[in-house]
Amino acid sequence: MASQVSSENWMPENSRLEILQAAAESFEQRGFSATSIDDVARMLGCTKGRIYHHFGSKADLFAAVFRLGMEMNFAAVEPLTHTDASAADKLRMMAEEHVRQMVTTKSFQRVVWEGVELLMRGALTPEQRDECLRLQQSRKRYSALFRAQMKQAKADGALHYDDLSVATQVLFTCLNSPVFWYRPRIADLRKDQDAVIEQVVRFGLNGLGLKEG
Amino acid sequence: MASQVSSENWMPENSRLEILQAAAESFEQRGFSATSIDDVARMLGCTKGRIYHHFGSKADLFAAVFRLGMEMNFAAVEPLTHTDASAADKLRMMAEEHVRQMVTTKSFQRVVWEGVELLMRGALTPEQRDECLRLQQSRKRYSALFRAQMKQAKADGALHYDDLSVATQVLFTCLNSPVFWYRPRIADLRKDQDAVIEQVVRFGLNGLGLKEG
């Protein structure tokens, strides 16, 4: 059955994901411009050919890491918007899952941050810019999930911020911040992560004027 | 008097500062790696020679912008540590001056942020690394000014954060955040800046568990 040994099938199923993981770590360590496909291949102990089989260019690889980072965030947070809780409680749960993403999928989230920065700086080719704008749109939809709850929680009298745009910017910078400074301690990793997540979420919600429960 | 027309003297006194300002804006727009001395010269409408007269290389120029950014922060914040106010009040005044720096000297502060990122990623030559480590030390001394007041304010019962290191990281990310998103509105610039500063500072101090005054 020739179709079973097509180039799509002779590699392990998780090959693409392995490449994205190694790419995320390479981009996290060196940034987009200083990272080469060679670096990613070296980290995987594979040939460049294996990577080019899945991704046409470094920019494609970067965009795929960015996209997967965003998809993981949506998958973790979006279902919480459909629960019956108050807006303030939804916001707390969403913030917790968001910060958990920053801590547990840090390399991918660092790439999301850098992608947004590259876009703002315009250091991209036209095609890279189009792809990045699509990703930026998806980031806006994600941000809108939080804005909706922030608005409702303020209307409920549970939050006390002034300008919604400023509050959203500062909240996300605060919740995203572990991407820059979190260094996992190997011993009792889950407990360490939980403690960091709890402190960052508390800072963010108190920052928005939520009274401590 | 030949000494009066030495190459140090025939240019206006503010020449060095003008170059640093243009360099800060270029680095802010494009980032360190994508910026060239040509970009800075073009922005100033001068020759590359005028820039090389003051700075040996792009890395020297970047380090000088970083250094001046830090010096401006120290000059604004350090005197406040000697006042008679309570630790919580000192912290509020220091946070206000810090955010004012982020808003009014944004290009320089964006370079300080990028310098720290470059250092963390190790994408530097050995000499650049030495210079950047000195600048990093100065950033640590600056951060220590805030940590001292945070510690005292907690001992006074005025703040309610858990881990000092996590609290410092999140506080600075929050106070620094206008560097990424603040776009000055030209009309009534001062009022616009003051409103942003007030909201960011309130977010940061509430985040640390300070009760609203």
mmCIF file of C-alpha atoms in Angstrom, chain B residues 36-188:
data_model
loop_
_atom_site.group_PDB
_atom_site.id
_atom_site.type_symbol
_atom_site.label_atom_id
_atom_site.label_comp_id
_atom_site.label_asym_id
_atom_site.label_seq_id
_atom_site.Cartn_x
_atom_site.Cartn_y
_atom_site.Cartn_z
ATOM 1 C CA SER B 36 22.285 50.347 12.092
ATOM 2 C CA ILE B 37 24.372 53.462 12.718
ATOM 3 C CA ASP B 38 23.048 54.532 9.282
ATOM 4 C CA ASP B 39 19.492 54.538 10.678
ATOM 5 C CA VAL B 40 20.538 56.824 13.519
ATOM 6 C CA ALA B 41 22.455 59.152 11.163
ATOM 7 C CA ARG B 42 19.457 59.301 8.822
ATOM 8 C CA MET B 43 17.145 60.220 11.689
ATOM 9 C CA LEU B 44 19.506 63.052 12.689
ATOM 10 C CA GLY B 45 20.213 64.118 9.110
ATOM 11 C CA CYS B 46 23.962 63.874 9.836
ATOM 12 C CA THR B 47 26.903 61.761 8.700
ATOM 13 C CA LYS B 48 27.911 58.454 10.272
ATOM 14 C CA GLY B 49 31.217 60.186 11.084
ATOM 15 C CA ARG B 50 29.511 62.512 13.536
ATOM 16 C CA ILE B 51 28.179 59.510 15.443
ATOM 17 C CA TYR B 52 31.461 57.551 15.338
ATOM 18 C CA HIS B 53 33.170 60.652 16.721
ATOM 19 C CA HIS B 54 31.266 60.054 19.985
ATOM 20 C CA PHE B 55 30.625 56.293 19.979
ATOM 21 C CA GLY B 56 32.962 53.529 18.802
ATOM 22 C CA SER B 57 30.267 51.076 17.741
ATOM 23 C CA LYS B 58 26.560 50.333 17.697
ATOM 24 C CA ALA B 59 27.023 48.325 20.915
ATOM 25 C CA ASP B 60 28.693 51.348 22.598
ATOM 26 C CA LEU B 61 25.804 53.524 21.524
ATOM 27 C CA PHE B 62 23.279 50.990 22.839
ATOM 28 C CA ALA B 63 25.108 50.759 26.180
ATOM 29 C CA ALA B 64 25.209 54.576 26.464
ATOM 30 C CA VAL B 65 21.442 54.795 25.875
ATOM 31 C CA PHE B 66 20.883 52.036 28.475
ATOM 32 C CA ARG B 67 23.162 53.846 30.961
ATOM 33 C CA LEU B 68 21.452 57.218 30.505
ATOM 34 C CA GLY B 69 18.028 55.558 30.849
ATOM 35 C CA MET B 70 19.085 54.081 34.200
ATOM 36 C CA GLU B 71 20.721 57.339 35.351
ATOM 37 C CA MET B 72 17.512 59.248 34.705
ATOM 38 C CA ASN B 73 15.578 56.706 36.791
ATOM 39 C CA PHE B 74 18.034 56.927 39.700
ATOM 40 C CA ALA B 75 17.977 60.736 39.588
ATOM 41 C CA ALA B 76 14.164 60.755 39.738
ATOM 42 C CA VAL B 77 13.682 58.072 42.391
ATOM 43 C CA GLU B 78 16.697 57.883 44.692
ATOM 44 C CA PRO B 79 16.168 61.273 46.486
ATOM 45 C CA LEU B 80 12.708 60.070 47.604
ATOM 46 C CA THR B 81 14.268 57.292 49.700
ATOM 47 C CA HIS B 82 15.722 59.984 52.033
ATOM 48 C CA THR B 83 12.406 61.643 52.902
ATOM 49 C CA ASP B 84 10.689 61.237 56.286
ATOM 50 C CA ALA B 85 7.537 59.570 54.934
ATOM 51 C CA SER B 86 6.398 56.052 55.874
ATOM 52 C CA ALA B 87 7.725 53.183 53.751
ATOM 53 C CA ALA B 88 4.331 52.798 52.039
ATOM 54 C CA ASP B 89 4.205 56.511 51.185
ATOM 55 C CA LYS B 90 7.812 56.464 49.933
ATOM 56 C CA LEU B 91 6.963 53.452 47.779
ATOM 57 C CA ARG B 92 3.980 55.272 46.281
ATOM 58 C CA MET B 93 6.075 58.356 45.456
ATOM 59 C CA MET B 94 8.882 56.206 44.034
ATOM 60 C CA ALA B 95 6.416 54.226 41.918
ATOM 61 C CA GLU B 96 4.929 57.464 40.584
ATOM 62 C CA GLU B 97 8.311 58.865 39.580
ATOM 63 C CA HIS B 98 9.288 55.510 38.052
ATOM 64 C CA VAL B 99 6.145 55.321 35.903
ATOM 65 C CA ARG B 100 6.599 58.989 34.950
ATOM 66 C CA GLN B 101 10.037 57.992 33.633
ATOM 67 C CA MET B 102 8.522 55.102 31.634
ATOM 68 C CA VAL B 103 6.064 57.501 30.020
ATOM 69 C CA THR B 104 8.258 60.577 29.473
ATOM 70 C CA THR B 105 11.554 58.818 28.521
ATOM 71 C CA LYS B 106 9.906 55.796 26.894
ATOM 72 C CA SER B 107 12.477 55.189 24.115
ATOM 73 C CA PHE B 108 15.334 55.054 26.627
ATOM 74 C CA GLN B 109 13.385 52.749 28.948
ATOM 75 C CA ARG B 110 12.500 50.422 26.074
ATOM 76 C CA VAL B 111 16.257 50.073 25.455
ATOM 77 C CA VAL B 112 16.860 49.287 29.135
ATOM 78 C CA TRP B 113 14.276 46.488 28.831
ATOM 79 C CA GLU B 114 15.835 45.148 25.623
ATOM 80 C CA GLY B 115 19.323 45.282 27.151
ATOM 81 C CA VAL B 116 18.206 43.073 30.017
ATOM 82 C CA GLU B 117 16.561 40.670 27.554
ATOM 83 C CA LEU B 118 19.688 40.493 25.381
ATOM 84 C CA LEU B 119 21.743 39.792 28.470
ATOM 85 C CA MET B 120 19.413 37.010 29.609
ATOM 86 C CA ARG B 121 19.577 35.467 26.159
ATOM 87 C CA GLY B 122 23.349 35.717 25.965
ATOM 88 C CA ALA B 123 23.217 37.092 22.398
ATOM 89 C CA LEU B 124 26.232 39.357 23.114
ATOM 90 C CA THR B 125 29.985 39.392 22.532
ATOM 91 C CA PRO B 126 32.188 39.043 25.664
ATOM 92 C CA GLU B 127 32.890 42.819 25.851
ATOM 93 C CA GLN B 128 29.227 43.705 25.320
ATOM 94 C CA ARG B 129 28.429 41.200 28.025
ATOM 95 C CA ASP B 130 30.823 42.816 30.529
ATOM 96 C CA GLU B 131 29.360 46.253 29.897
ATOM 97 C CA CYS B 132 25.832 44.891 30.089
ATOM 98 C CA LEU B 133 26.608 43.108 33.370
ATOM 99 C CA ARG B 134 27.726 46.455 34.858
ATOM 100 C CA LEU B 135 24.455 47.983 33.704
ATOM 101 C CA GLN B 136 22.588 44.997 35.128
ATOM 102 C CA GLN B 137 24.289 45.651 38.477
ATOM 103 C CA SER B 138 23.073 49.225 38.413
ATOM 104 C CA ARG B 139 19.575 47.934 37.666
ATOM 105 C CA LYS B 140 19.834 45.654 40.708
ATOM 106 C CA ARG B 141 20.830 48.600 42.933
ATOM 107 C CA TYR B 142 17.819 50.448 41.585
ATOM 108 C CA SER B 143 15.493 47.513 42.260
ATOM 109 C CA ALA B 144 16.950 47.262 45.806
ATOM 110 C CA LEU B 145 15.686 50.798 46.531
ATOM 111 C CA PHE B 146 12.138 49.522 45.999
ATOM 112 C CA ARG B 147 12.664 46.176 47.762
ATOM 113 C CA ALA B 148 13.831 47.967 50.916
ATOM 114 C CA GLN B 149 10.604 50.002 51.100
ATOM 115 C CA MET B 150 8.454 46.979 50.185
ATOM 116 C CA LYS B 151 10.035 44.993 53.032
ATOM 117 C CA GLN B 152 9.580 47.825 55.537
ATOM 118 C CA ALA B 153 5.991 48.514 54.437
ATOM 119 C CA LYS B 154 5.163 44.821 54.924
ATOM 120 C CA ALA B 155 6.749 44.905 58.393
ATOM 121 C CA ASP B 156 4.608 48.009 59.121
ATOM 122 C CA GLY B 157 1.507 45.983 58.148
ATOM 123 C CA ALA B 158 0.792 48.315 55.208
ATOM 124 C CA LEU B 159 1.367 45.705 52.438
ATOM 125 C CA HIS B 160 0.209 42.082 52.184
ATOM 126 C CA TYR B 161 2.281 40.291 49.547
ATOM 127 C CA ASP B 162 3.713 36.795 50.046
ATOM 128 C CA ASP B 163 7.167 36.290 48.445
ATOM 129 C CA LEU B 164 9.337 39.452 48.099
ATOM 130 C CA SER B 165 11.091 38.292 44.907
ATOM 131 C CA VAL B 166 7.871 37.412 43.106
ATOM 132 C CA ALA B 167 6.260 40.652 44.319
ATOM 133 C CA THR B 168 9.220 42.712 43.031
ATOM 134 C CA GLN B 169 9.167 41.017 39.622
ATOM 135 C CA VAL B 170 5.436 41.503 39.134
ATOM 136 C CA LEU B 171 5.508 45.080 40.473
ATOM 137 C CA PHE B 172 8.274 46.133 38.067
ATOM 138 C CA THR B 173 6.675 44.399 35.075
ATOM 139 C CA CYS B 174 3.466 46.240 35.917
ATOM 140 C CA LEU B 175 5.130 49.651 36.472
ATOM 141 C CA ASN B 176 7.272 49.212 33.325
ATOM 142 C CA SER B 177 4.350 48.169 31.151
ATOM 143 C CA PRO B 178 3.631 51.616 29.587
ATOM 144 C CA VAL B 179 6.923 51.133 27.710
ATOM 145 C CA PHE B 180 5.021 48.613 25.557
ATOM 146 C CA TRP B 181 1.597 50.129 25.155
ATOM 147 C CA TYR B 182 1.621 53.859 25.973
ATOM 148 C CA ARG B 183 0.914 56.034 22.910
ATOM 149 C CA PRO B 184 0.911 59.730 23.908
ATOM 150 C CA ARG B 185 -2.104 61.742 22.859
ATOM 151 C CA ILE B 186 -0.786 65.096 21.689
ATOM 152 C CA ALA B 187 -3.722 67.125 23.020
ATOM 153 C CA ASP B 188 -3.248 67.819 26.717
#
